[in-house]
Coordinates of C-alpha atoms in Angstrom, one line a residue:
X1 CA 0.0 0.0 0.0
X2 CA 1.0 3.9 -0.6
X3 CA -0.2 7.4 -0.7
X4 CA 1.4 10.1 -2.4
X5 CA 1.6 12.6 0.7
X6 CA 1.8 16.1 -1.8
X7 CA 4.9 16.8 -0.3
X8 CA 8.1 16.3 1.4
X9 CA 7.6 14.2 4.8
X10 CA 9.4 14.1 7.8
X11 CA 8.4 11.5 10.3
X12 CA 5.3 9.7 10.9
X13 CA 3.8 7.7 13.3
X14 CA 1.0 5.1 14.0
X15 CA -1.5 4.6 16.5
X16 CA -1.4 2.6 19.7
X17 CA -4.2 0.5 19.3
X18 CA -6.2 1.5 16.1
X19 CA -5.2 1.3 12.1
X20 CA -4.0 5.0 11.8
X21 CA -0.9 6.6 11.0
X22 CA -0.2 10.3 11.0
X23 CA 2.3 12.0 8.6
X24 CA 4.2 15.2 9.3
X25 CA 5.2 17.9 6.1
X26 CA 7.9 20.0 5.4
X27 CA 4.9 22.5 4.6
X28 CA 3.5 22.5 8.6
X29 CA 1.0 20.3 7.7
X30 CA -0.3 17.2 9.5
X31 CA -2.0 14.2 7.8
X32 CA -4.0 11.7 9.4
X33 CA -4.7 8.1 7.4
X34 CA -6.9 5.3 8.4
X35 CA -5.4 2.1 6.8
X36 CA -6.7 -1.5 6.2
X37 CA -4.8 -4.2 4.4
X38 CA -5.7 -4.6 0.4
X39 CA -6.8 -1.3 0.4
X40 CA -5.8 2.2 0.3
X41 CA -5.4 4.5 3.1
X42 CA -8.1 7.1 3.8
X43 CA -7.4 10.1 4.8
X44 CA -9.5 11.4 7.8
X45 CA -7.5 14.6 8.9
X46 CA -5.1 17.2 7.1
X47 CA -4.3 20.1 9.9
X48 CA -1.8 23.3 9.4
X49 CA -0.1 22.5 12.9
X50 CA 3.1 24.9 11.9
X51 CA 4.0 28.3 10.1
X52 CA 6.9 26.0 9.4
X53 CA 7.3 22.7 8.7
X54 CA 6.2 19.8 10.9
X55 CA 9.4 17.3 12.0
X56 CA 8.1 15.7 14.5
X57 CA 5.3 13.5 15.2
X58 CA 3.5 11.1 18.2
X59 CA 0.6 10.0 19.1
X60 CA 0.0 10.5 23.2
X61 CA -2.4 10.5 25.9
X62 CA -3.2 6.3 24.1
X63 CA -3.6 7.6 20.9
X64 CA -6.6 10.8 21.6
X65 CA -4.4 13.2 20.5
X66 CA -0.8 13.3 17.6
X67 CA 2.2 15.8 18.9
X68 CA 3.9 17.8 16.6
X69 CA 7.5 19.7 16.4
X70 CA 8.4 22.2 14.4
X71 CA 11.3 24.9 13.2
X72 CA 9.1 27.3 14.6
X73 CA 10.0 26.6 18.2
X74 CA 6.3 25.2 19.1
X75 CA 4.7 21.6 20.5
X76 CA 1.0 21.4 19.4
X77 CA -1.1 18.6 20.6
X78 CA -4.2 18.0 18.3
X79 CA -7.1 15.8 18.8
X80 CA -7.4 12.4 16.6
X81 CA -11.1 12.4 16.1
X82 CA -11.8 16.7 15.7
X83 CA -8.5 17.6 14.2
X84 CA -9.2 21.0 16.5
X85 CA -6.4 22.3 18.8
X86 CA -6.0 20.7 22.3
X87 CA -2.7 22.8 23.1
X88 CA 0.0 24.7 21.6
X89 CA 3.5 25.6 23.7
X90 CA 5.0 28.2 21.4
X91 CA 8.4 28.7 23.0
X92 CA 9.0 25.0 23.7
X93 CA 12.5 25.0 22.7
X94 CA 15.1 28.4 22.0
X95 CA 15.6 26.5 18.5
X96 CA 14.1 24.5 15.8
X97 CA 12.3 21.4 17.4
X98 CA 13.7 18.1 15.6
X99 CA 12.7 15.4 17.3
X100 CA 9.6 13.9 19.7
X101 CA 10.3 9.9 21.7
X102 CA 7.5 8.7 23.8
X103 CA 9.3 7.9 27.3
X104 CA 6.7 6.5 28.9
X105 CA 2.3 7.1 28.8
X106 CA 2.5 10.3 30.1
X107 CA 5.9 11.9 29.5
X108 CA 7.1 12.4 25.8
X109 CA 11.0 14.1 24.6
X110 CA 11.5 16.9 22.6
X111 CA 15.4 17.4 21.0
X112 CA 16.1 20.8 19.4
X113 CA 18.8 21.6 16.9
X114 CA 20.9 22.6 19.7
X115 CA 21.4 19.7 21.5
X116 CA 19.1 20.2 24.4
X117 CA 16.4 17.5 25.3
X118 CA 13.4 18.1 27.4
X119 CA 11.1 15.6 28.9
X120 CA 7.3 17.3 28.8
X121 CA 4.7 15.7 31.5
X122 CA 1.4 15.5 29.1
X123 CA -1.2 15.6 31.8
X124 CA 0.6 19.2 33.1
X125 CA 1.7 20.1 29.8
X126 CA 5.1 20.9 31.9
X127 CA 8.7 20.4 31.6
X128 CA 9.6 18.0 34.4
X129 CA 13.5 17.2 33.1
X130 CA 15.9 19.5 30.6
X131 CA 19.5 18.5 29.4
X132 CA 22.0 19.9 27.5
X133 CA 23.2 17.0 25.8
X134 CA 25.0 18.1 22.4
X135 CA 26.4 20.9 20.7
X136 CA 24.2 20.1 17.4
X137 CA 21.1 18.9 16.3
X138 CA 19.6 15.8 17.9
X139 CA 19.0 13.2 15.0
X140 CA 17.3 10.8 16.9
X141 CA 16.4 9.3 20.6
X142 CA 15.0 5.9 22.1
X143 CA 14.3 5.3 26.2
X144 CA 15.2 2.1 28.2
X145 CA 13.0 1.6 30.6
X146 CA 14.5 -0.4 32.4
X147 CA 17.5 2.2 33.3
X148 CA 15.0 5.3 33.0
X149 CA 17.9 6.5 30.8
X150 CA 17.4 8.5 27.7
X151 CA 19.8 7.8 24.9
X152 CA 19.8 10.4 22.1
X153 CA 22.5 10.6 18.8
X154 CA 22.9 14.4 17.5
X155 CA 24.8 15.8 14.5
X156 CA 27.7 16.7 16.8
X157 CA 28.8 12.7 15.9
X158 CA 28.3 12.0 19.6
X159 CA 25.9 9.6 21.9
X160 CA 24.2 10.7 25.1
X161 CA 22.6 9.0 27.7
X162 CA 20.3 11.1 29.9
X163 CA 19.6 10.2 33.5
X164 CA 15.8 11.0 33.6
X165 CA 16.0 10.0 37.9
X166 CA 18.5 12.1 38.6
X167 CA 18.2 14.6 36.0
X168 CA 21.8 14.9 34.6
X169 CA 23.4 13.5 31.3
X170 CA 24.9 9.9 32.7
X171 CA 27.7 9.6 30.1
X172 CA 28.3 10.5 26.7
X173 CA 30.6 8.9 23.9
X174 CA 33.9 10.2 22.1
X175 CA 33.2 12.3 19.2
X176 CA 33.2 9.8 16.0
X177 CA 33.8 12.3 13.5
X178 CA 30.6 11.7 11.4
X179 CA 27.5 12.5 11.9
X180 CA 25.0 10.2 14.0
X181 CA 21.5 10.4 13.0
X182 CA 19.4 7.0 14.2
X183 CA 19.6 4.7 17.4
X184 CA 18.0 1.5 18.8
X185 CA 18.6 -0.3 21.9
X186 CA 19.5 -4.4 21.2
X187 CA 20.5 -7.8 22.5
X188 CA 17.9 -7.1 25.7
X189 CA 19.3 -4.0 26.6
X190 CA 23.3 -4.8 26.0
X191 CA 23.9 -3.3 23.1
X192 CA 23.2 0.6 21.5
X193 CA 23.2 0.5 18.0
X194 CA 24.2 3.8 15.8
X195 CA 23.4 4.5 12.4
X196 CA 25.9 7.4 10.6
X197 CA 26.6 9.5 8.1
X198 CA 29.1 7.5 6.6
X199 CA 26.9 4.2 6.4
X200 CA 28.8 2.6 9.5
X201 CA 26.7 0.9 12.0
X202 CA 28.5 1.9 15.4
X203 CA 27.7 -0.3 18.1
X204 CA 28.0 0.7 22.1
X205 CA 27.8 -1.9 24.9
X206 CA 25.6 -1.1 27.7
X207 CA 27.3 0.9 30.2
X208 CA 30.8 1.4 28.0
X209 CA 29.2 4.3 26.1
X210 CA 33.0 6.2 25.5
X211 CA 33.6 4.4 22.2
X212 CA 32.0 2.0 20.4
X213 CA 32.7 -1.6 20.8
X214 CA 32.4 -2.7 17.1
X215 CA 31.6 -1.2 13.7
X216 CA 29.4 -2.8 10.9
X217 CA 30.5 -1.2 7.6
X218 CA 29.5 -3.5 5.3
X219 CA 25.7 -2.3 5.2
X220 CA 26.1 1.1 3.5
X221 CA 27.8 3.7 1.8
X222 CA 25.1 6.8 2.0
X223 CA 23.6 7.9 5.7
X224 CA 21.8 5.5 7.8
X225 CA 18.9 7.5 8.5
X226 CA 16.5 5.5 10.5
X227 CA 16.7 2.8 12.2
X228 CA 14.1 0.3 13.7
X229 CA 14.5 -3.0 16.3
X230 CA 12.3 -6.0 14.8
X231 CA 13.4 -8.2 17.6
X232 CA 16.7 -8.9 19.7
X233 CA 19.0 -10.1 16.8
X234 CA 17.2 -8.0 13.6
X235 CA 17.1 -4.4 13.0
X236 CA 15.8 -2.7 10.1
X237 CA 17.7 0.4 8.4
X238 CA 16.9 2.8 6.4
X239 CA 19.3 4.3 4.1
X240 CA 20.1 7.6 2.1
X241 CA 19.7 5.8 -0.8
X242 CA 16.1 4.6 -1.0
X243 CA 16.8 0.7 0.2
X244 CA 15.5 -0.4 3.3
X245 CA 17.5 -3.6 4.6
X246 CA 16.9 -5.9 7.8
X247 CA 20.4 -6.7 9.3
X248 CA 21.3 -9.2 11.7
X249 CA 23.3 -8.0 14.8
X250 CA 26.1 -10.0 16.5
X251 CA 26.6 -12.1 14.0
X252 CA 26.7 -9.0 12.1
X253 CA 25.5 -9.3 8.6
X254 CA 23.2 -7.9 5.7
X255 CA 20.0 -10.7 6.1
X256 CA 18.4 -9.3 2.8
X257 CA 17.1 -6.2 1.0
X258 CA 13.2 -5.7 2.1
X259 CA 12.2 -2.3 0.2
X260 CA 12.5 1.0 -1.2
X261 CA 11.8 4.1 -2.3
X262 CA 14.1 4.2 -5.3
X263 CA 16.7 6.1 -5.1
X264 CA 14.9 8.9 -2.9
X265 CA 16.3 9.2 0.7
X266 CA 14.3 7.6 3.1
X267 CA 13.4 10.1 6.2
X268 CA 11.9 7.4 9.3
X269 CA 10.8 3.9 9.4
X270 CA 7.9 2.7 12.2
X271 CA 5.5 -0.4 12.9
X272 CA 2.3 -0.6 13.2
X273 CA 1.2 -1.1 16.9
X274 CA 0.0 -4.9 15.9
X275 CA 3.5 -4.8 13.8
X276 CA 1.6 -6.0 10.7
X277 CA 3.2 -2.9 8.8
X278 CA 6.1 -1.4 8.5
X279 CA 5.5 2.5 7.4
X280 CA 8.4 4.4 5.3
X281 CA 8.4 7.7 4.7
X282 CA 10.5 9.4 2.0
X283 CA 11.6 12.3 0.2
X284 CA 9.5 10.9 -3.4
X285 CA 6.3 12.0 -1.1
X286 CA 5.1 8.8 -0.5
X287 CA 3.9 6.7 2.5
X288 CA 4.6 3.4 1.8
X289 CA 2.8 0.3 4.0
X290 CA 4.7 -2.9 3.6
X291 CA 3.0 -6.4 4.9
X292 CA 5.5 -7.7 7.3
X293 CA 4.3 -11.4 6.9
X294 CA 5.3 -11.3 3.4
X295 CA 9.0 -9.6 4.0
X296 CA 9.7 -12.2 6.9
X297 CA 8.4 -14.9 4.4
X298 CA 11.0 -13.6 1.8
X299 CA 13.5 -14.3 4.5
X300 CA 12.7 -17.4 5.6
X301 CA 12.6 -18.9 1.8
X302 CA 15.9 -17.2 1.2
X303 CA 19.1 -19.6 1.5
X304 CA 21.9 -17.3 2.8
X305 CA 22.1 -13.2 3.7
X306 CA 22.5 -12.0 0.0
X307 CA 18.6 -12.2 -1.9
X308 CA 19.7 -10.0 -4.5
X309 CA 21.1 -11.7 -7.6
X310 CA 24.5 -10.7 -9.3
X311 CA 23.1 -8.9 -12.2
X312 CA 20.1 -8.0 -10.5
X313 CA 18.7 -4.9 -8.7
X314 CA 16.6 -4.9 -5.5
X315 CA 13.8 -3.4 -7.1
X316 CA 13.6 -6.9 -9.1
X317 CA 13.4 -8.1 -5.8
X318 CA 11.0 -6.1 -3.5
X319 CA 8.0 -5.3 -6.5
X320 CA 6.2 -8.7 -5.2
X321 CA 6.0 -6.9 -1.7
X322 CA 3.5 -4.2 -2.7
X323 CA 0.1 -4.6 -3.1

C-alpha cells in the first residue's frame, strides 16, 4: 500500500491501538490516514499545525491526541477524532524542534537543533527534566526503561545517555567524527546501535558508552537515516539511498534487502502497533505500507544473507512486496 503525501515528509507515526498513521510535512501540515490491508489509506484529517514545517510526530495520551514539532520553536497537541487544537506551547525549545520519543504514557522528549532535550509531563503540559546534551542537532532518541535513561545521537557525531531520575546527562561517547543520526537499543538492553553518516553501523555496549565496541561497515555507503529494532537479533535500516534492509546484529551481517523508495532518501521507518506494517516515509512523497508477513516470508525462503542476484537490482526483488 502507498499514498502520495503532496509533499516532502518528515516522520510519521502510528497509533497505539487502532489502524491510523499520522504523517508530518515539510509545509507544517499534519496528515492523518486510516489504513486496512488490500486497500488504500483514507485520509480522515489534514491540519496546518506549523508556520513551518512539521518534524516531529507522536501519538500520546493512548492515541486521543498526535504531537507535533516544528522549526518554529512550538509543541501542538491536536485531537485524533476533531482535528481541533487541544494545546500549543510556542516557546517550547530556543531553537528548531527536531525530534519527539515517547518515554513513557505520560511523558514524551523533545530534542532541538541545539542539542538540548526536554522531557514534557502531558497531563501538566510541563517540563519535568531538561538536558543539554549536544552541541548540534539531535538526530534521533529511544528510552530504556528499564535504566529510565534517555539515549539520544545528534549531528555533533556523539551519543548521550540522559539520567531521567536524577536529572543529569549519565555519560556521553567520544566524538566519531561523522554524523549520527538513528539509534535503537538491542540484544535485551546490551547493546546501543548507531546508524551514521558514513553508512557505519556503530555499536555501544551497555554501560561502556566512551567508544563504540564494534563497527558494521558492510551495510552502506550513504547515511543510515533511520533505524528500527524487529526483535533482539534484527534491526531494520533505512538508508540515504532509497533501500531499506533488515540486518542481523552479532553475528553482524546484511539478512536481505526488504524495500524501497528508489533512489529517494528515506526520512523514518515505524510499525504498526500490531507490527503487521512497516510504514516508510520518503523524500519521493510517498507513505509506503509494507505487509510484514510477506517480508519475513522472503526471509525465511531465502538460502543465505545475500537475496539480491548478481546482475540483478533490489527493485527486481521487492516489487512482489507491494500490493
Amino acid at each position: 500500500m502507498e499514498v502520495n503525501l503532496g509533499g516532502i515528509p518528515f516522520d510519521l507515526d502510528f497509533h497505539p491501538s487502532e489502524q491510523l498513521v499520522a504523517a508530518g510535512l515539510i509545509d507544517g501540515n499534519l496528515l492523518l490516514y486510516r489504513y486496512s490491508p488490500n486497500a488504500l489509506p483514507q485520509r480522515l484529517l489534514k491540519v496546518r499545525a506549523h508556520s513551518e514545517s512539521c518534524r516531529a510526530v507522536r501519538f500520546i495520551n493512548g492515541g486521543r491526541a498526535i504531537l507535533t514539532g516544528s522549526p518554529d520553536h512550538s509543541i501542538l497537541a491536536t485531537d485524533v477524532e476533531t482535528g481541533s487544537v487541544i494545546a500549543r506551547l510556542e516557546d517550547a525549545h530556543d531553537d528548531a524542534v527536531n525530534r519527539l520519543v515517547n518515554v513513557t504514557s505520560e511523558t514524551i522528549a523533545s530534542g532541538d537543533d541545539n542539542g538540548c532535550i526536554k522531557v514534557w509531563d502531558t497531563r501538566q503540559r510541563s517540563c519535568c527534566n531538561s538536558f543539554e546534551a549536544h552541541e548540534d542537532y539531535i538526530s534521533d532518541m529511544t528510552y530504556s526503561s528499564d535504566s529510565m535513561k534517555l539515549l539520544a545521537t545528534s549531528g555533533d557525531g556523539t551519543l548521550s545517555v540522559c539520567n531521567l531520575r536524577r536529572n543529569k546527562v549519565h555519560a556521553r561517547s567520544e566524538f566519531s567524527e561523522v554524523e549520527l543520526l538513528s539509534v535503537v537499543i538491542m540484544k535485551n538492553g546490551r547493546k546501543v546501535i548507531c546508524g551514521s553518516q558514513t553508512g557505519t553501523l556503530l555499536l555501544y555496549s551497555w554501560g561502556c558508552f566512551k567508544d563504540c565496541s564494534d563497527r558494521f561497515v558492510d551495510l552502506s555507503q550513504n547515511p543510515v537515516n533511520a533505524l528500527l529494532k524487529l526483535d533482539e537479533d534484527r534491526v531494520v535500516a533505512a538508508s540515504e539511498s532509497g533501500l531499506i534492509s533488515l540486518v542481523g546484529v552479532l553475528p553482524n551481517r546484511i539478512i536481505q534487502p526488504i524495500a524501497e523508495h528508489s533512489d529517494y532518501p528515506v526520512e523514518r521507518l515505524a510499525f504498526s502497533h500490531d507490527k503487521k506494517f512497516l510504514g516508510s516515509i520518503s523524500h519521493d512523497y510517498m507513505l509506503k505500507l509494507w505487509d510484514m508477513d510477506l517480508l519475513q516470508s522472503s526471509e525465511n525462503v531465502s538460502n543465505g544473507p545475500a537475496v539480491v542476484a548478481a546482475g540483478a537490482s533490489a527493485s527486481d526483488n521487492l516489487f512482489a512486496f507491494m500490493d
